[in-house]
Tab-separated table of C-alpha atoms in Angstrom:
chain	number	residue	atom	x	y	z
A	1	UNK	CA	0.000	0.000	0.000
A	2	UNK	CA	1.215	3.602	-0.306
A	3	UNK	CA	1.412	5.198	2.375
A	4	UNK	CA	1.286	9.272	2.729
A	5	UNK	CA	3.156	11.211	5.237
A	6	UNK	CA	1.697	14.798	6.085
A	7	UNK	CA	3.882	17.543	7.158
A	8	UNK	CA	3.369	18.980	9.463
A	9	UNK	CA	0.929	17.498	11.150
A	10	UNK	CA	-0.321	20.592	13.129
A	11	UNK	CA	0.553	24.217	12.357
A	12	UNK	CA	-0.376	27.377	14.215
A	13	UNK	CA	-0.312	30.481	11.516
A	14	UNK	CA	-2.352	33.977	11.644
A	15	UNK	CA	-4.580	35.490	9.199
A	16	UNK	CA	-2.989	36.736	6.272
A	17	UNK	CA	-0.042	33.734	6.073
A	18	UNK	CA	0.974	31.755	3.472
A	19	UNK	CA	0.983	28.348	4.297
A	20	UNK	CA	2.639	25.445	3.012
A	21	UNK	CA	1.562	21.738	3.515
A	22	UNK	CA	3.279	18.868	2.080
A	23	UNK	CA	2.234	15.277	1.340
A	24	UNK	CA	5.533	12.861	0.927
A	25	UNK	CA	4.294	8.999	-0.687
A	26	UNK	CA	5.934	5.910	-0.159
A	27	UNK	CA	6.154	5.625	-3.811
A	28	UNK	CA	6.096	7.295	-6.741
A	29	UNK	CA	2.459	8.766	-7.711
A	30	UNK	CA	1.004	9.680	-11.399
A	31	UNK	CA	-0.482	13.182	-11.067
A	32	UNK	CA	-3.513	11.022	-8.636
A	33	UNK	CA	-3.361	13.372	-5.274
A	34	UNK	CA	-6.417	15.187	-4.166
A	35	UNK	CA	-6.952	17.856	-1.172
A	36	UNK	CA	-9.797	17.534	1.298
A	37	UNK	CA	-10.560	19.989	3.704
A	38	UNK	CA	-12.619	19.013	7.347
A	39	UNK	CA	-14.282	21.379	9.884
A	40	UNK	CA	-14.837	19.851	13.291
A	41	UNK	CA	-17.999	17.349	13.119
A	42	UNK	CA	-18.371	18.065	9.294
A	43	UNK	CA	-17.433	15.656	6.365
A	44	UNK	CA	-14.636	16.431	3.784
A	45	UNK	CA	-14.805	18.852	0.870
A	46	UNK	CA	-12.511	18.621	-1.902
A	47	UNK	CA	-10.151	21.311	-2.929
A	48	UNK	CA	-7.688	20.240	-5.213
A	49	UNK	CA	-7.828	16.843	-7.926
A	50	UNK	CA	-5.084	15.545	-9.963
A	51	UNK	CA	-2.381	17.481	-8.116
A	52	UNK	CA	-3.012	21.136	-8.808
A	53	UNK	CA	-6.532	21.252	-10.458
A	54	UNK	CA	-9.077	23.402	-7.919
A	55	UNK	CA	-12.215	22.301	-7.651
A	56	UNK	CA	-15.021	24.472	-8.792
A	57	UNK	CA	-16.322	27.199	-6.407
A	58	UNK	CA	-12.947	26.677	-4.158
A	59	UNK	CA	-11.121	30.113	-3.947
A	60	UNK	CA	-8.065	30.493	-5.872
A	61	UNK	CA	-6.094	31.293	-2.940
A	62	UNK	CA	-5.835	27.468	-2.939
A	63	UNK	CA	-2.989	25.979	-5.220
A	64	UNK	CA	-1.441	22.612	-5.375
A	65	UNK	CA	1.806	21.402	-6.969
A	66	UNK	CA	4.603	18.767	-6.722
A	67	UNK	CA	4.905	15.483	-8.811
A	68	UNK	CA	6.519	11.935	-8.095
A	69	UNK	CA	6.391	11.420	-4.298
A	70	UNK	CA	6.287	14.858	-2.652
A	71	UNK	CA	3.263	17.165	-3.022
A	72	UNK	CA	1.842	20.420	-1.651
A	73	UNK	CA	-1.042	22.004	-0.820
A	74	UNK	CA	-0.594	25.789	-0.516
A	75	UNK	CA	-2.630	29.028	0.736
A	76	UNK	CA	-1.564	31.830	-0.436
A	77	UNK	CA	-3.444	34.492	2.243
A	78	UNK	CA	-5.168	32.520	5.196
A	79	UNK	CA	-8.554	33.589	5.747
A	80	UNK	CA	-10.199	32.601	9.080
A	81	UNK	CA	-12.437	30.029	7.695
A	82	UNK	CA	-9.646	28.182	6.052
A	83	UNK	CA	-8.890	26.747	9.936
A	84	UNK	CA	-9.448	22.908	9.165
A	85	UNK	CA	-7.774	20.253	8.640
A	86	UNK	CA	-6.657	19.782	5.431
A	87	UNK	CA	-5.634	16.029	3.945
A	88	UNK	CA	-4.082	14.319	1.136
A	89	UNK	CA	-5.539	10.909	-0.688
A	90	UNK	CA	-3.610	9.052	-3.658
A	91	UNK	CA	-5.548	7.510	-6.268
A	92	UNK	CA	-2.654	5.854	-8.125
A	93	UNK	CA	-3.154	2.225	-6.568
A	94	UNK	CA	-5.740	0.284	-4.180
A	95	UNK	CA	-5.677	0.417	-1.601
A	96	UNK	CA	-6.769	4.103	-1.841
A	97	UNK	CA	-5.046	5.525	0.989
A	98	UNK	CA	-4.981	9.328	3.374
A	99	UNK	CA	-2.765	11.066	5.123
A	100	UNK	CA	-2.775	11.473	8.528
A	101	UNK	CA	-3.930	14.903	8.387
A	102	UNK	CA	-2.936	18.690	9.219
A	103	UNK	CA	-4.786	20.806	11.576
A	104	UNK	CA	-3.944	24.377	10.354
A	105	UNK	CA	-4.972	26.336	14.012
A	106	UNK	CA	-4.805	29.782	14.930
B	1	UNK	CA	-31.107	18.953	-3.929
B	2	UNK	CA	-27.830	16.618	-4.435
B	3	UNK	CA	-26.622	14.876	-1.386
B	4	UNK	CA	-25.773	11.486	0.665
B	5	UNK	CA	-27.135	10.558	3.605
B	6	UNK	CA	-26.074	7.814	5.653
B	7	UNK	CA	-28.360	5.366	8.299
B	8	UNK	CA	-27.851	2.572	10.065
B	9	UNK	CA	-24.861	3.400	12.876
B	10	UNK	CA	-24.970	2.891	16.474
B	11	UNK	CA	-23.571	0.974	19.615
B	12	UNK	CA	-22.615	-3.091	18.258
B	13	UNK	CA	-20.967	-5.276	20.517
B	14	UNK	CA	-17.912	-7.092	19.644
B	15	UNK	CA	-18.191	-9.863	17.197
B	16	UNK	CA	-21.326	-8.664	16.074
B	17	UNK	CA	-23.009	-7.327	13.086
B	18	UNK	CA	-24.362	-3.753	11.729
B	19	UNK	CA	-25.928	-2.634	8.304
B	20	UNK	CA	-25.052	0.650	6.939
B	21	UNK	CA	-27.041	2.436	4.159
B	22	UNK	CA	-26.524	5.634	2.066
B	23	UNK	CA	-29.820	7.274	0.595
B	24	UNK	CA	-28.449	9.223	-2.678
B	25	UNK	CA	-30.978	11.776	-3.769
B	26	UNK	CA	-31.223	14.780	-6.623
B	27	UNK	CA	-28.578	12.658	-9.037
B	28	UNK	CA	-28.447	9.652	-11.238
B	29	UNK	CA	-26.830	7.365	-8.766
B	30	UNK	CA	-26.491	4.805	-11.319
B	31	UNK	CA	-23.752	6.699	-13.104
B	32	UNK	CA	-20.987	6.615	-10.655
B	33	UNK	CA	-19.034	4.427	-8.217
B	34	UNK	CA	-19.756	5.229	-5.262
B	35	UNK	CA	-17.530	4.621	-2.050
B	36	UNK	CA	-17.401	4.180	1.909
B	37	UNK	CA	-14.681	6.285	4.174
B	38	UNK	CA	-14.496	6.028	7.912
B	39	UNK	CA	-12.566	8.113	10.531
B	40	UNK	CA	-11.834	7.183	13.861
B	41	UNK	CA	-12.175	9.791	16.746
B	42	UNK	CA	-9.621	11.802	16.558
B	43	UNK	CA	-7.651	10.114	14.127
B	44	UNK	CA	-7.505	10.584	10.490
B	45	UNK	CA	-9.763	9.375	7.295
B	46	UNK	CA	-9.475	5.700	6.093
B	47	UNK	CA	-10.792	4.718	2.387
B	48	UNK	CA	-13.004	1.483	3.141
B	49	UNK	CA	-13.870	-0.267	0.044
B	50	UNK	CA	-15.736	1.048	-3.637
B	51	UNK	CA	-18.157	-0.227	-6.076
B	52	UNK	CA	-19.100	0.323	-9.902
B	53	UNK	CA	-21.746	1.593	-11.286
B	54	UNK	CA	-23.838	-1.643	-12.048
B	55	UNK	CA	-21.844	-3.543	-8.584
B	56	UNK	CA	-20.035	-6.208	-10.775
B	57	UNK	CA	-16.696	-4.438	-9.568
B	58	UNK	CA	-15.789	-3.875	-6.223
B	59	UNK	CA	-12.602	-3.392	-3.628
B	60	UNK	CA	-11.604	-3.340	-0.245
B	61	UNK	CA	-9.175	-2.192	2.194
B	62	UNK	CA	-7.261	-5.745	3.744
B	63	UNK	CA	-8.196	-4.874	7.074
B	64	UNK	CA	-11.964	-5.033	6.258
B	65	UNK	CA	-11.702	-8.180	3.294
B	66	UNK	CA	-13.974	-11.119	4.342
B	67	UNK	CA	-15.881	-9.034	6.750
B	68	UNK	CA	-17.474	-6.056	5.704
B	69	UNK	CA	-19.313	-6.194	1.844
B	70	UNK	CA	-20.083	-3.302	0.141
B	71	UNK	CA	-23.323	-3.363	-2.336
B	72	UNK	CA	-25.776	-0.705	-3.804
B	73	UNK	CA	-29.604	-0.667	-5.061
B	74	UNK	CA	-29.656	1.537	-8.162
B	75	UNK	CA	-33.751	1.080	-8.114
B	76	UNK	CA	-33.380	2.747	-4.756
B	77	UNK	CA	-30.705	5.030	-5.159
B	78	UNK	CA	-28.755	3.298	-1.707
B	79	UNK	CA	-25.226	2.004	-1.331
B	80	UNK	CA	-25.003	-0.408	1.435
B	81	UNK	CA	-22.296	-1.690	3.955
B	82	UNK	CA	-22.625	-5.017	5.583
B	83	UNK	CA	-20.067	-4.656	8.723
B	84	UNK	CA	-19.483	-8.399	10.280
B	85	UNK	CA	-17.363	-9.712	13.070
B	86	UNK	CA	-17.108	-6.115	14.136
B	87	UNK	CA	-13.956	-4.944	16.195
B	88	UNK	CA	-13.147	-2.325	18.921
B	89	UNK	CA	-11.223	-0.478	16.182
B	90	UNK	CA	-13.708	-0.651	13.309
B	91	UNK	CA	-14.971	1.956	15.891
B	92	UNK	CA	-15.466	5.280	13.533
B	93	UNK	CA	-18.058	7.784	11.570
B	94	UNK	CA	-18.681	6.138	7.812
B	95	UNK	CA	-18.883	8.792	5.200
B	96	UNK	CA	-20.669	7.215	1.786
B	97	UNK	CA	-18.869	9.296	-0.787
B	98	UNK	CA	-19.188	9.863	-4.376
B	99	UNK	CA	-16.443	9.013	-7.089
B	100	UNK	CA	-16.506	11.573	-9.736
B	101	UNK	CA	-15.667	11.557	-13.598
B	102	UNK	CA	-13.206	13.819	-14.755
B	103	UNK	CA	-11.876	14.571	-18.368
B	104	UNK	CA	-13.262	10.932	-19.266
B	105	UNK	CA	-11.481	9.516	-16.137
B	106	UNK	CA	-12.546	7.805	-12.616
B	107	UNK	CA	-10.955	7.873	-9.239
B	108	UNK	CA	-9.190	11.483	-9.144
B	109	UNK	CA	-11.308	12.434	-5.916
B	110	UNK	CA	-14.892	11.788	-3.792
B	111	UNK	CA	-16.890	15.228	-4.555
B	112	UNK	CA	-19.842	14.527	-2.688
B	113	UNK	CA	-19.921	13.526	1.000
B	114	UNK	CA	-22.591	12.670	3.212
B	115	UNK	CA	-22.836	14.038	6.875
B	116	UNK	CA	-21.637	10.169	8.837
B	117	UNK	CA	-22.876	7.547	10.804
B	118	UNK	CA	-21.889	6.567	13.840
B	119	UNK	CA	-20.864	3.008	14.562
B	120	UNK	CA	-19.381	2.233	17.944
B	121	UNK	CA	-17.880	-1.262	18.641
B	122	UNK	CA	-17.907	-2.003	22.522
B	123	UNK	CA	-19.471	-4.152	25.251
């Protein structure tokens, strides 16, 4: 299975940041990484499919890049209701697999 | 209005047996594979098993094979999840998710959630 390592795994940033989260697989992935982001006690939401592609009616201050094993999820100007927790998924093999998650706090 | 909404969780003792459903409602379930996710309190999301369109195609997590079966009812727009010889940590909320189809392809990401179920394995 491939696994995915999130980094970090909690971050404290303010309003205004740019923030940088990266998602490192066990093996190499083709272009098959998507972004979810999770409120307390809600379900996911996708951001970002096939590496860097934003999903409609996400703002553009959401970006994703990277290629191979090492991927990131980027915001460009944190707004306060972008504090979540953000994660990763590969779709390159089965099992389909997660990372472990980043809380993005205050 | 397009959305998932999942039945069927609650308090199972060890060993023993729950049925999960997911009403789909205000799209043509029939089109798409459809999915089950859990998360554990606290912990992070874990991809269960899938299922095509017409259920001749399906696949599971190891951790799951043998025990839980997924299946869907396209007459009654519901994806099911028979959960068998249930554990302390099969403990989680189940998401039913949708698969989407983009640029011709399947599997890049689940855009459509539903809210979670419950299940909670303990004597």
């Amino acid at each position: 299975a491939i696994q995915l390592t999130q980094s970090p795994s909690s971050l404290s940033a303010s309003v205004g940041d740019r923030v940088t989260i990266t998602c490192r697989a066990s093996q190499g992935i083709t272009n098959t990484i998507a972004w979810y982001q999770q409120k307390p006690g809600k379900a996911p939401k996708v951001l970002i499919y096939d590496v860097s592609n934003l999903e409609t009616g996400v703002p553009s201050r959401f970006s994703g890049s990277g290629s191979g094993t090492e991927f990131t999820l980027t915001i460009s100007s944190l707004q306060p209701e972008d504090f979540a927790t953000y994660h990763c998924q590969q779709f390159n093999s089965y099992p389909l697999t997660f990372g472990g998650g980043t809380k993005v706090e205050i | 209005e397009v959305q998932l909404v999942e039945s069927g969780g609650g308090l199972v003792q060890p060993g023993g047996s729950l049925r999960l459903s997911c009403a789909a409602s205000g799209f043509t379930f029939s089109n798409y594979w459809m999915t089950w996710v859990r998360q554990a309190p606290g912990k992070g999301l874990e991809w269960m098993a899938n299922i095509n369109q017409d259920g001749s195609e399906n696949f599971y997590l190891d951790s799951v094979k043998g025990r839980f079966t997924i299946s869907r009812d396209n007459a009654k727009n519901s994806l099911y999840l028979q959960m068998n010889s249930l554990r302390a940590d099969d403990t989680a909320v189940y998401y039913c998710a949708r698969d989407v189809l983009r640029f011709l392809k399947w599997h890049t990401d689940f855009d459509l959630w539903g809210r979670g179920t419950l299940v909670t394995v303990s004597s």
